[in-house]
mmCIF file of C-alpha atoms and ligand atoms in Angstrom:
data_model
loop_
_atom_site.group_PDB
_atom_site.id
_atom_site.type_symbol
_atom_site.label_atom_id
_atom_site.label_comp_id
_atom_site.label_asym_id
_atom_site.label_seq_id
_atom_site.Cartn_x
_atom_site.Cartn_y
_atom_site.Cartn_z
ATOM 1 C CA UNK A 258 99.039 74.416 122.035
ATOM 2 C CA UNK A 259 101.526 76.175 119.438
ATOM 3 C CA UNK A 260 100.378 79.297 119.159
ATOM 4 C CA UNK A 261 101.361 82.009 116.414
ATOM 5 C CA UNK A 262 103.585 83.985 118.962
ATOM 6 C CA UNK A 263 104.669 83.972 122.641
ATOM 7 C CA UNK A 264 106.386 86.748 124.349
ATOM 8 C CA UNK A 265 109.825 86.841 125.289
ATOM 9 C CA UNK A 266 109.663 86.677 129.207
ATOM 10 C CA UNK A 267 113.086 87.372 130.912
ATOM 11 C CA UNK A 268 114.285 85.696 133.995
ATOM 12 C CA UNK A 269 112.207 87.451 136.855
ATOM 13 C CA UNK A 270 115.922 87.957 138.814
ATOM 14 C CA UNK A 271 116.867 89.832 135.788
ATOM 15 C CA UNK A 272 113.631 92.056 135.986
ATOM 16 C CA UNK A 273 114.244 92.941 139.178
ATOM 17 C CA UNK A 274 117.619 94.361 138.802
ATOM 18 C CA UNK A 275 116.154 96.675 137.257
ATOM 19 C CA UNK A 276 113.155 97.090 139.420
ATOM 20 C CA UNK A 277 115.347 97.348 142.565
ATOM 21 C CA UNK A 278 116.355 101.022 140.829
ATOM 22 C CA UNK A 279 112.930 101.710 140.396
ATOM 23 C CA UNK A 280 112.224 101.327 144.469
ATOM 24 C CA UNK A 281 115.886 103.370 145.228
ATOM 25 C CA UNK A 282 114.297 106.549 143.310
ATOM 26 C CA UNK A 283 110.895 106.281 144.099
ATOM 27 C CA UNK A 284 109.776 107.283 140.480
ATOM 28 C CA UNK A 285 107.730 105.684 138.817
ATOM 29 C CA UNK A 286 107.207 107.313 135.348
ATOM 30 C CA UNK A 287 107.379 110.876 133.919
ATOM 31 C CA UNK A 288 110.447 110.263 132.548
ATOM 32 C CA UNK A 289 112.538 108.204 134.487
ATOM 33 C CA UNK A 290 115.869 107.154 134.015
ATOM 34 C CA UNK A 291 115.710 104.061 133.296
ATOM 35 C CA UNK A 292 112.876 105.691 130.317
ATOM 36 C CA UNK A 293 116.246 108.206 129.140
ATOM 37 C CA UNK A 294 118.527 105.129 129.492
ATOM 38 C CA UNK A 295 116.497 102.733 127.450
ATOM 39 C CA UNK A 296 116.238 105.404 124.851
ATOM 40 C CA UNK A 297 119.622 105.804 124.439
ATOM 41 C CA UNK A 298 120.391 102.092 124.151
ATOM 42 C CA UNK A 299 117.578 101.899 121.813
ATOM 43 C CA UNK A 300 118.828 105.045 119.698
ATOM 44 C CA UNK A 301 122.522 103.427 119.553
ATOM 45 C CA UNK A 302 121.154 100.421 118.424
ATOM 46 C CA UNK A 303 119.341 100.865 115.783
ATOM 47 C CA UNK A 304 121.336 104.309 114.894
ATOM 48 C CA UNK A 305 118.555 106.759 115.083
ATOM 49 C CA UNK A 306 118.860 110.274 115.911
ATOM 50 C CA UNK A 307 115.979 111.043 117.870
ATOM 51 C CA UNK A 308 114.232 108.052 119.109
ATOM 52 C CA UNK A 309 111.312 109.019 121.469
ATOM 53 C CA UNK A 310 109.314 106.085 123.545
ATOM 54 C CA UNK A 311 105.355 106.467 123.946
ATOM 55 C CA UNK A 312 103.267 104.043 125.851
ATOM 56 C CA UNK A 313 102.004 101.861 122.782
ATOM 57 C CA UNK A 314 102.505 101.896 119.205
ATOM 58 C CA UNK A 315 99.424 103.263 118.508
ATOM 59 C CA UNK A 316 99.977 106.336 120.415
ATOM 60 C CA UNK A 317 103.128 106.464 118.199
ATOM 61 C CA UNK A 318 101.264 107.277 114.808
ATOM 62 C CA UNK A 319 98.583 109.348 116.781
ATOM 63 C CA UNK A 320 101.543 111.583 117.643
ATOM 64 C CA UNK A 321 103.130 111.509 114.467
ATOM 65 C CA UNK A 322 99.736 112.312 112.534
ATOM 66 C CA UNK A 323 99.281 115.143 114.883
ATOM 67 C CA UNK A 324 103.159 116.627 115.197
ATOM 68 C CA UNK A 325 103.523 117.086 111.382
ATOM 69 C CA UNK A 326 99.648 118.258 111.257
ATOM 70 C CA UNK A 327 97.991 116.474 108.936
ATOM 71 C CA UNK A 328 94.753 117.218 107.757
ATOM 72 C CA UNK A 329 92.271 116.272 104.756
ATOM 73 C CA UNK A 330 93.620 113.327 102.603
ATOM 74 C CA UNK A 331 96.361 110.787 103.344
ATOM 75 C CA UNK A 332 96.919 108.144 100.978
ATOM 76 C CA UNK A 333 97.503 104.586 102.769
ATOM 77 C CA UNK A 334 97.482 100.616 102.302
ATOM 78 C CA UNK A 335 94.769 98.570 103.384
ATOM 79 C CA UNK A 336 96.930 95.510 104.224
ATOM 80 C CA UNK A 337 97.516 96.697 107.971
ATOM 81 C CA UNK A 338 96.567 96.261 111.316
ATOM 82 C CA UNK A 339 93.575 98.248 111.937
ATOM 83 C CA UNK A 340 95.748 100.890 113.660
ATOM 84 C CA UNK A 341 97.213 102.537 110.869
ATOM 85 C CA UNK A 342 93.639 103.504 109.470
ATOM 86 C CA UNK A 343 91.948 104.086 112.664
ATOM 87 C CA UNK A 344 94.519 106.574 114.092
ATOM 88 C CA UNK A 345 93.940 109.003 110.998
ATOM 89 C CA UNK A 346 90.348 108.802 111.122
ATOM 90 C CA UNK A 347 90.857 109.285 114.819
ATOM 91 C CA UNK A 348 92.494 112.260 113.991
ATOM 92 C CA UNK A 349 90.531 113.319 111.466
ATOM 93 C CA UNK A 350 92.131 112.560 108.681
ATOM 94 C CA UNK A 351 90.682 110.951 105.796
ATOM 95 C CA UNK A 352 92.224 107.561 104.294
ATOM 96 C CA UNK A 353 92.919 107.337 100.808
ATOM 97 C CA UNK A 354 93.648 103.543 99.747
ATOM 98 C CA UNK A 355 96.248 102.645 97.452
ATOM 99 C CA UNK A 356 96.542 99.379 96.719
ATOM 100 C CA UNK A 357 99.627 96.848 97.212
ATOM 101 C CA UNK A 358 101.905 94.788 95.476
ATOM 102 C CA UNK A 359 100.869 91.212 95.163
ATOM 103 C CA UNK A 360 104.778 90.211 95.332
ATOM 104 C CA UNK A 361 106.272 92.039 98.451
ATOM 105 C CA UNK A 362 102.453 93.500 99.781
ATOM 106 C CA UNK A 363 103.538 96.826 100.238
ATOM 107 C CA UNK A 364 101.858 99.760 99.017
ATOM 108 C CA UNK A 365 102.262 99.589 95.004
ATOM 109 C CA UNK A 366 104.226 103.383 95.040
ATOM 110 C CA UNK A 367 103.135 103.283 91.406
ATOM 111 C CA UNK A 368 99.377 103.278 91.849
ATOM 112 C CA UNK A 369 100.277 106.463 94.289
ATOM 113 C CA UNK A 370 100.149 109.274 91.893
ATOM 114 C CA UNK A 371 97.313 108.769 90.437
ATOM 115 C CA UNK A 372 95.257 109.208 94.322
ATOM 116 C CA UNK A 373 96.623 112.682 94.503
ATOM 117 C CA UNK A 374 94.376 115.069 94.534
ATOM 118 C CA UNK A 375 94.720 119.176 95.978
ATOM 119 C CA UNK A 376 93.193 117.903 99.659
ATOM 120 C CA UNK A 377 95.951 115.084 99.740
ATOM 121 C CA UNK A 378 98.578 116.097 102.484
ATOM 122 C CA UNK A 379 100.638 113.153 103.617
ATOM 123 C CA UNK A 380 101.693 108.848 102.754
ATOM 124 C CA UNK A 381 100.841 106.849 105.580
ATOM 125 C CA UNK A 382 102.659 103.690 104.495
ATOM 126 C CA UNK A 383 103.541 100.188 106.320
ATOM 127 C CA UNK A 384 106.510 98.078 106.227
ATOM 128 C CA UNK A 385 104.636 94.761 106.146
ATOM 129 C CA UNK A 386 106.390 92.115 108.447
ATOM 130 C CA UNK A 387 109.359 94.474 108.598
ATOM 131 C CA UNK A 388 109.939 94.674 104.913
ATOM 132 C CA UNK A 389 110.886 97.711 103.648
ATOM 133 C CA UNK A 390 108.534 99.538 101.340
ATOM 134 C CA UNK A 391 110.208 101.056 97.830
ATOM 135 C CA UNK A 392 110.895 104.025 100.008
ATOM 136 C CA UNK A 393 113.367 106.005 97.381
ATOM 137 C CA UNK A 394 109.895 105.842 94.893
ATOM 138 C CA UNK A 395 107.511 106.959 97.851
ATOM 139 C CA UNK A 396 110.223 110.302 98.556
ATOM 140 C CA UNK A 397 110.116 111.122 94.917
ATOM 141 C CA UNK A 398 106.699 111.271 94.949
ATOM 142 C CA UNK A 399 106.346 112.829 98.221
ATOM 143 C CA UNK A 400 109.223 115.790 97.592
ATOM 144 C CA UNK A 401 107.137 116.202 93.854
ATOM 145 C CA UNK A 402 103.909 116.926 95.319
ATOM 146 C CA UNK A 403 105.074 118.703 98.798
ATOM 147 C CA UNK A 404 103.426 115.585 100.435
ATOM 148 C CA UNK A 405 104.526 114.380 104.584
ATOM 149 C CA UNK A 406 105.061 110.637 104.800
ATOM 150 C CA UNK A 407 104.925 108.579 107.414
ATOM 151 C CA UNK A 408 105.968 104.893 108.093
ATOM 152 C CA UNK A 409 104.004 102.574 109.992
ATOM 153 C CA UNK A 410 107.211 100.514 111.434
ATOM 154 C CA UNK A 411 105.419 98.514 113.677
ATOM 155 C CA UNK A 412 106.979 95.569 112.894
ATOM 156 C CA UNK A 413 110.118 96.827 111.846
ATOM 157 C CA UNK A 414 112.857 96.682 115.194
ATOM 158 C CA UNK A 415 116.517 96.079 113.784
ATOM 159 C CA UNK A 416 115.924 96.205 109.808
ATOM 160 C CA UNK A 417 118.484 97.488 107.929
ATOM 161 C CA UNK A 418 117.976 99.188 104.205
ATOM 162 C CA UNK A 419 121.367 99.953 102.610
ATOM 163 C CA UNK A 420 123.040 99.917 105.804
ATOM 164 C CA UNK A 421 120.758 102.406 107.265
ATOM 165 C CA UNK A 422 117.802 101.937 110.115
ATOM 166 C CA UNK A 423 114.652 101.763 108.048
ATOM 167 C CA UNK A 424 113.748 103.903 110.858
ATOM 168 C CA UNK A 425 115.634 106.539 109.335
ATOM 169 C CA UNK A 426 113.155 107.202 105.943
ATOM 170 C CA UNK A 427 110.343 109.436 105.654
ATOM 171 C CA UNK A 428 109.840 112.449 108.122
ATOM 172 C CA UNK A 429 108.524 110.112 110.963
ATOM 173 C CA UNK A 430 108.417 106.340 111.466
ATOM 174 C CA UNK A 431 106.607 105.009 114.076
ATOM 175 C CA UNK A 432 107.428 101.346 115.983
ATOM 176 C CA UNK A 433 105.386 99.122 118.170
ATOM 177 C CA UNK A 434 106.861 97.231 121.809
ATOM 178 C CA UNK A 435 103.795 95.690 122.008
ATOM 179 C CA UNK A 436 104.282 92.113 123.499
ATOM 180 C CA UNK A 437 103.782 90.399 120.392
ATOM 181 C CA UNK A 438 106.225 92.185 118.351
ATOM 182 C CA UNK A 439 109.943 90.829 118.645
ATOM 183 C CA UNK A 440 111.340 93.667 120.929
ATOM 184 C CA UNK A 441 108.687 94.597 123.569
ATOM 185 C CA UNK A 442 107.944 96.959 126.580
ATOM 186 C CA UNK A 443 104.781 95.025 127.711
ATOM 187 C CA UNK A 444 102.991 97.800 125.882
ATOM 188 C CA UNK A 445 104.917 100.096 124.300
ATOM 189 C CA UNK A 446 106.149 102.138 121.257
ATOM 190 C CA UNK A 447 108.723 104.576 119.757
ATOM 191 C CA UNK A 448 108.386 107.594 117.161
ATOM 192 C CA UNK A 449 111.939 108.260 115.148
ATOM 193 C CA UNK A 450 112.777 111.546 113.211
ATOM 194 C CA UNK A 451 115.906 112.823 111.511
ATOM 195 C CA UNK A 452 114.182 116.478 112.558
ATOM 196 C CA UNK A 453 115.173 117.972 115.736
ATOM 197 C CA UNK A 454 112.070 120.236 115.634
ATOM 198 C CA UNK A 455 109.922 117.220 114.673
ATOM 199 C CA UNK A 456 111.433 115.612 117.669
ATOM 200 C CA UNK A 457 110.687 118.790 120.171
ATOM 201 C CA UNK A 458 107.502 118.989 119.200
ATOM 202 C CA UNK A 459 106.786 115.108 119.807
ATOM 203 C CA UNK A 460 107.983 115.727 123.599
ATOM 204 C CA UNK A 461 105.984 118.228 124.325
ATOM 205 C CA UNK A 462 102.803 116.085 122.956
ATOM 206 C CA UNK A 463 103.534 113.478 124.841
ATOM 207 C CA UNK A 464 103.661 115.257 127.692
ATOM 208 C CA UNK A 465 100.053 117.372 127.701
ATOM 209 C CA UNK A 466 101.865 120.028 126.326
ATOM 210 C CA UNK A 467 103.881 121.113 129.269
ATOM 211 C CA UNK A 468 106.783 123.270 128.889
ATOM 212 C CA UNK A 469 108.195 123.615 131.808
ATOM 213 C CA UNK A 470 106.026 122.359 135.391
ATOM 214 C CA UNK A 471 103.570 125.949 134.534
ATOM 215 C CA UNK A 472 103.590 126.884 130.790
ATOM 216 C CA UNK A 473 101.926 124.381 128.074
ATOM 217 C CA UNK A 474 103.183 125.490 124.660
ATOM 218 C CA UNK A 475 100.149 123.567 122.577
ATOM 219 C CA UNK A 476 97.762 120.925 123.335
ATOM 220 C CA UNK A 477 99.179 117.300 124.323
ATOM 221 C CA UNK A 478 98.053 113.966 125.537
ATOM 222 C CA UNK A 479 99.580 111.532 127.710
ATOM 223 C CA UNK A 480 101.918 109.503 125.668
ATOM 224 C CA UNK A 481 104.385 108.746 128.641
ATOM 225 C CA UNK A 482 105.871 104.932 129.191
ATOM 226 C CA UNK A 483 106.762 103.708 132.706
ATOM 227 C CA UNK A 484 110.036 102.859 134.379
ATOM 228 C CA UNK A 485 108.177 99.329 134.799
ATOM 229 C CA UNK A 486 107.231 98.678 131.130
ATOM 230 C CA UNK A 487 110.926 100.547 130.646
ATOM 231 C CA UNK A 488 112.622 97.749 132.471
ATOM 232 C CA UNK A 489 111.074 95.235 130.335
ATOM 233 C CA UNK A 490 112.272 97.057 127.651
ATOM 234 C CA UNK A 491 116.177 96.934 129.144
ATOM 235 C CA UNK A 492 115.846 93.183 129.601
ATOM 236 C CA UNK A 493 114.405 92.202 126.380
ATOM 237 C CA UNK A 494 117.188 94.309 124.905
ATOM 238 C CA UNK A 495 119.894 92.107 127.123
ATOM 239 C CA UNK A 496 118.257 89.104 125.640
ATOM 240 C CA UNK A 497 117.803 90.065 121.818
ATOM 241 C CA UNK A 498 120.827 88.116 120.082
ATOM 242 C CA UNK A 499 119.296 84.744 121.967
ATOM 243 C CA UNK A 500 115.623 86.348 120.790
ATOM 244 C CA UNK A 501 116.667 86.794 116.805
ATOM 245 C CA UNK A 502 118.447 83.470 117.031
ATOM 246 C CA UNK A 503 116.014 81.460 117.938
ATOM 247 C CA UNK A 504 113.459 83.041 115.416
ATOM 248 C CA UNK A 505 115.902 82.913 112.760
ATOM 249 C CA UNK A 506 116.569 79.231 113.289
ATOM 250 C CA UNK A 507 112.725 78.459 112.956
ATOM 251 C CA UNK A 508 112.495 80.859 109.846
ATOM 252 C CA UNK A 509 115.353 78.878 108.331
ATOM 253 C CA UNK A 510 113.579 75.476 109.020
ATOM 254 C CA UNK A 511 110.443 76.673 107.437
ATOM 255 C CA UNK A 512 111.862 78.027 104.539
ATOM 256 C CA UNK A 513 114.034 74.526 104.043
ATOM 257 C CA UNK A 514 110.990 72.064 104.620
ATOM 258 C CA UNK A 515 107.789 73.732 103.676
ATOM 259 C CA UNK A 516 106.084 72.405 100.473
ATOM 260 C CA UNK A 517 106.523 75.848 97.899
ATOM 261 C CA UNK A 518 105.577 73.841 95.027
ATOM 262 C CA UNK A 519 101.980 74.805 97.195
ATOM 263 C CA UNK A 520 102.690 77.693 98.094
ATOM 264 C CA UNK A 521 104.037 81.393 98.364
ATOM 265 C CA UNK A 522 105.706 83.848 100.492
ATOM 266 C CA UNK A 523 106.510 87.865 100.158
ATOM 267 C CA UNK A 524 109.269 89.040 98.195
ATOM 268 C CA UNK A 525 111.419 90.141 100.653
ATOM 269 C CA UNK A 526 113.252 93.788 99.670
ATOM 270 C CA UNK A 527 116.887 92.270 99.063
ATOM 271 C CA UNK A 528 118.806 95.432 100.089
ATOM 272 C CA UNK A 529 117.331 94.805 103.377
ATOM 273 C CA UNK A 530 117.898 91.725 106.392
ATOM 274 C CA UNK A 531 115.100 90.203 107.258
ATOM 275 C CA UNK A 532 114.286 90.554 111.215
ATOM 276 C CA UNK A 533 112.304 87.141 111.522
ATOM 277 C CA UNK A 534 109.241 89.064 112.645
ATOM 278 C CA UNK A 535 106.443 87.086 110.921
ATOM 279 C CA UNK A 536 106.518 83.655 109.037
ATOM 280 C CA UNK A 537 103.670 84.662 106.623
ATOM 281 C CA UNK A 538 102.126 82.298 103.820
ATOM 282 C CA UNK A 539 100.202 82.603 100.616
ATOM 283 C CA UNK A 540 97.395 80.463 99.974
ATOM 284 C CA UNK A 541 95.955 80.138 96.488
ATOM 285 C CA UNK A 542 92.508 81.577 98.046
ATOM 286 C CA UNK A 543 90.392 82.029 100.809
ATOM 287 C CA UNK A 544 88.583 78.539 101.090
ATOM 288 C CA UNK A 545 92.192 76.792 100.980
ATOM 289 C CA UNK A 546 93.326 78.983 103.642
ATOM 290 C CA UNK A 547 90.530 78.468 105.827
ATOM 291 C CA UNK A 548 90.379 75.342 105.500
ATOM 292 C CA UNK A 549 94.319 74.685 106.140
ATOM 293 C CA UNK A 550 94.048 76.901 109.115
ATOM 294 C CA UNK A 551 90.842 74.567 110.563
ATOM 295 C CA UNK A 552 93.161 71.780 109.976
ATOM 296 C CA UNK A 553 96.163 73.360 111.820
ATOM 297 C CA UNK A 554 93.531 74.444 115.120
ATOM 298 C CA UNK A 555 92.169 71.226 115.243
ATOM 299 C CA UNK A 556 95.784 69.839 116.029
ATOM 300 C CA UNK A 557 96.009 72.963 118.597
ATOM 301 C CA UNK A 558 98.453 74.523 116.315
ATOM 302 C CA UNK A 559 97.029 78.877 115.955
ATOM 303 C CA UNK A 560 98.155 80.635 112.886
ATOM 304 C CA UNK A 561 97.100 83.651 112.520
ATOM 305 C CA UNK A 562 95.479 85.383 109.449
ATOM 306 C CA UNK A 563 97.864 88.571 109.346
ATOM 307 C CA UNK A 564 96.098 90.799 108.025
ATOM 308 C CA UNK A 565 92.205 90.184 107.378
ATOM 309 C CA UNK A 566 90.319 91.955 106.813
ATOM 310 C CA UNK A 567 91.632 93.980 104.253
ATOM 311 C CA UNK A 568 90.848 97.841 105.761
ATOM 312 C CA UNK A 569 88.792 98.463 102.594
ATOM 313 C CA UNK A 570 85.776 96.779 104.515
ATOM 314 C CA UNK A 571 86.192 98.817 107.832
ATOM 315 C CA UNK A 572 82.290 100.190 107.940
ATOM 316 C CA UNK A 573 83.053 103.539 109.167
ATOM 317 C CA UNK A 574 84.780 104.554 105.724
ATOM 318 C CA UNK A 575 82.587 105.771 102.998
ATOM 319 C CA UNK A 576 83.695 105.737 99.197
ATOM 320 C CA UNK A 577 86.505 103.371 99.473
ATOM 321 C CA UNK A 578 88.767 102.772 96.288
ATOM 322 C CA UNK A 579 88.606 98.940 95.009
ATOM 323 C CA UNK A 580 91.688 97.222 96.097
ATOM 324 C CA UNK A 581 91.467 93.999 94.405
ATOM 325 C CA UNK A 582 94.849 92.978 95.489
ATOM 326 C CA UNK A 583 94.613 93.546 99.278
ATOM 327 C CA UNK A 584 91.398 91.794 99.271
ATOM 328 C CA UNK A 585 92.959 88.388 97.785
ATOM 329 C CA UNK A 586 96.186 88.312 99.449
ATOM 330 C CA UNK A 587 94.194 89.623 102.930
ATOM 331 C CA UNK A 588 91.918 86.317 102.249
ATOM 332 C CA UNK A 589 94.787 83.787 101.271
ATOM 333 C CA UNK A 590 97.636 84.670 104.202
ATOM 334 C CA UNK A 591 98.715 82.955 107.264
ATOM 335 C CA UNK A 592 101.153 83.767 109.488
ATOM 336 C CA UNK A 593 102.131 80.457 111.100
ATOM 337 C CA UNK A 594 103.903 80.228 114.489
ATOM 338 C CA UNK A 595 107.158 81.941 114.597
ATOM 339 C CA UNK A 596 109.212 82.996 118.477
ATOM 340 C CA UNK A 597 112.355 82.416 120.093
ATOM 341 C CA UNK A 598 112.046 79.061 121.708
ATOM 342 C CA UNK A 599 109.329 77.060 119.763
ATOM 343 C CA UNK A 600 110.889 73.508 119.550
ATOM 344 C CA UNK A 601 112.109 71.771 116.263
ATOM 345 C CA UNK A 602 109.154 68.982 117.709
ATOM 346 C CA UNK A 603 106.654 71.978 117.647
ATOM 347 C CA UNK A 604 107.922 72.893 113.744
ATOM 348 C CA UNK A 605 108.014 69.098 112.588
ATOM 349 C CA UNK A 606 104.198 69.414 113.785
ATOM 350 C CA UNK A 607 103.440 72.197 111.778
ATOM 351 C CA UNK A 608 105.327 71.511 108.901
ATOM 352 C CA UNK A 609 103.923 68.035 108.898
ATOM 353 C CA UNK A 610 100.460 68.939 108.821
ATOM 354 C CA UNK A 611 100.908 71.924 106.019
ATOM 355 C CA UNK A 612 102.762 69.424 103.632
ATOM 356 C CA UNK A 613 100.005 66.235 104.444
ATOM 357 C CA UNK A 614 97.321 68.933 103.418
ATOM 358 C CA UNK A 615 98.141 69.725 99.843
ATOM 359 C CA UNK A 616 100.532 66.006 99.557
ATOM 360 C CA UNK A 617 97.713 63.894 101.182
HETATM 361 C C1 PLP B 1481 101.087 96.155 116.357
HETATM 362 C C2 PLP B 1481 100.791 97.102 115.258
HETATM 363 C C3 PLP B 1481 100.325 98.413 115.494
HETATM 364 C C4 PLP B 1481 99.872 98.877 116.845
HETATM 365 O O1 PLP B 1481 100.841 98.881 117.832
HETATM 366 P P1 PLP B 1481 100.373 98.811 119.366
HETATM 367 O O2 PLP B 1481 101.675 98.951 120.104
HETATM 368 O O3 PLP B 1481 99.725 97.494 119.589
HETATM 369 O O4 PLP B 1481 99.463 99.961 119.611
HETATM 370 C C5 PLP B 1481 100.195 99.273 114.418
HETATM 371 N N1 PLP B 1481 100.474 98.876 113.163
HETATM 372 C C6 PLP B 1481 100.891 97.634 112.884
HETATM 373 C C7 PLP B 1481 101.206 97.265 111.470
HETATM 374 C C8 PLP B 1481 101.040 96.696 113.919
HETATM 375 O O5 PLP B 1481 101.406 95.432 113.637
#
């Protein structure tokens, strides 16, 4: 079976180097320091200023939604994971859907204006497979009409834009360690902010509000990560050069032997590296794609259909905007399998099958 991804497991003596610290202290979470050390590796690394680990990526836009206190209307993309809507109707927000760009499927930031409306507070907008959204247009807009944004960075762990984290745009980004994503916790996530008050007020949500062991300065929720899932975290983060390696080498082979005449890929934003996150595919339509994708799990080989459906159809959103876009590109993309060790055998496979379909 080839399937789209597989985690990154270190070697168990590794992991419990780390967990032999965890058995000296006897703590087990609230903060640990092996928590406070992985932040500060992960801070250096990908040279954010405050960098604050929460217990899934999910959690991470929750918080975000909640610490810059958005309410009524935030425009967004329906080509997401479901998380990215859910968590503002969660917190009662309402979604506003602007639709993307058929080249690099990011939000189009020129169809953005014209959403605004006086209940419109904030831009909830995803950098899809870890490429970066036209973030300089997004600001204008946002600094013209006094409007938050927010970055749904998911799947965006070590991309650069100009030499900067991509981390570093918008008031708040918001990453995912889940185990699928190319650095993982286990479960886990990070918010980022240039804002030191942003920052404050992010610990202190995480944390059910406490200030201090007997004063609460606001209502909070348990955001808090584990020194367990934190060791993960410290051992993917010893293996990550021989975890972008082998995804870049895959990538590489891919984009040398696939049949483009066929078909298509993003526009990747070329001020930007690519982090080898996804290996997605455009199809020229939804039959095509489902029937290459039969084709590929009848040989035991799982792509995945990153992302369908577009959010547009989620039922419990009235009065949706059209977005004709999202809906074709939703129905004609594949992600195909894409991690550190799959084998050149296991690409020749896929490769194989993808060109036989549309050569014969
Ligand atoms: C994975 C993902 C999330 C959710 O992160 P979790 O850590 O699984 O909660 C949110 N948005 C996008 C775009 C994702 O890919």
């Amino acid at each position: 079976m080839i399937n789209v991804s597989k985690t990154f497991l270190p070697d168990r003596a590794e992991y419990n180097n780390y967990l032999k610290k965890i058995w000296d202290s006897n703590w087990l979470t609230n903060n640990g320091s092996l928590l406070i050390d992985l932040e500060n590796r992960l801070s250096n690394k990908l040279g954010s200023k405050n960098l604050l680990c929460v217990n899934n990526g999910t959690m991470a836009l929750q918080l975000a939604i909640k610490a810059l206190d958005l309410k009524n209307e935030v425009i967004t993309t329906p080509f997401s994971y479901v998380a990215t809507v859910s968590s503002l109707v969660w917190q009662n927000c309402e979604p506003v859907f602007c639709d993307i760009d058929s080249e690099t499927l990011n939000i189009d930031h020129r169809k953005i204006e014209t959403l605004i409306t006086s209940k419109t507070t904030a831009i909830l907008a995803t950098h899809v497979y870890g490429n970066p959204c036209e973030v300089e247009g997004i600001d204008s807009i946002a600094k013209k009409y006094n409007l938050k944004v927010i970055y749904d960075a998911a799947h965006c762990f070590d991309v650069k834009y100009k030499n900067e984290s991509i981390l570093n745009f918008g008031d708040i980004s918001a990453i995912s360690f889940h185990s699928t994503k190319i650095f993982h916790s286990i479960e886990g996530g990070a918010l980022i902010t240039n804002s030191h008050d942003h920052a404050y007020r992010i610990k202190q949500l995480r944390n059910f509000g406490h200030k201090g062991y007997e004063e609460f300065d606001g209502i909070g929720i348990n955001g808090k990560q584990s020194e367990f899932h934190a060791a993960m975290g410290h051992c993917v983060l010893d293996n990550f050069s021989e975890i972008i390696n082998g995804r870049k080498r895959a990538f590489l082979y891919y984009d040398d032997k696939l049949a483009w005449e066929f078909i298509k890929k993003p526009t990747y934003n070329k001020n930007a590296n690519n982090n080898y996150s996804y290996y997605p595919i455009i199809l020229s339509g939804e039959s095509e794609t489902l029937e290459l994708k039969a084709i590929l799990e009848s040989n035991k080989i799982f792509p995945r259909r990153y992302f369908y459906p577009s959010l547009t159809s989620l039922h419990y959103l009235d009065n949706q905007q059209a977005c004709p876009i999202s809906d074709i590109i939703s129905k004609s993309v594949l992600c195909l399998p894409l991690f550190h060790d799959i084998t050149q055998e296991e690409l020749d496979k896929v490769i194989f099958i993808i060109n036989n379909f549309f050569k014969g």
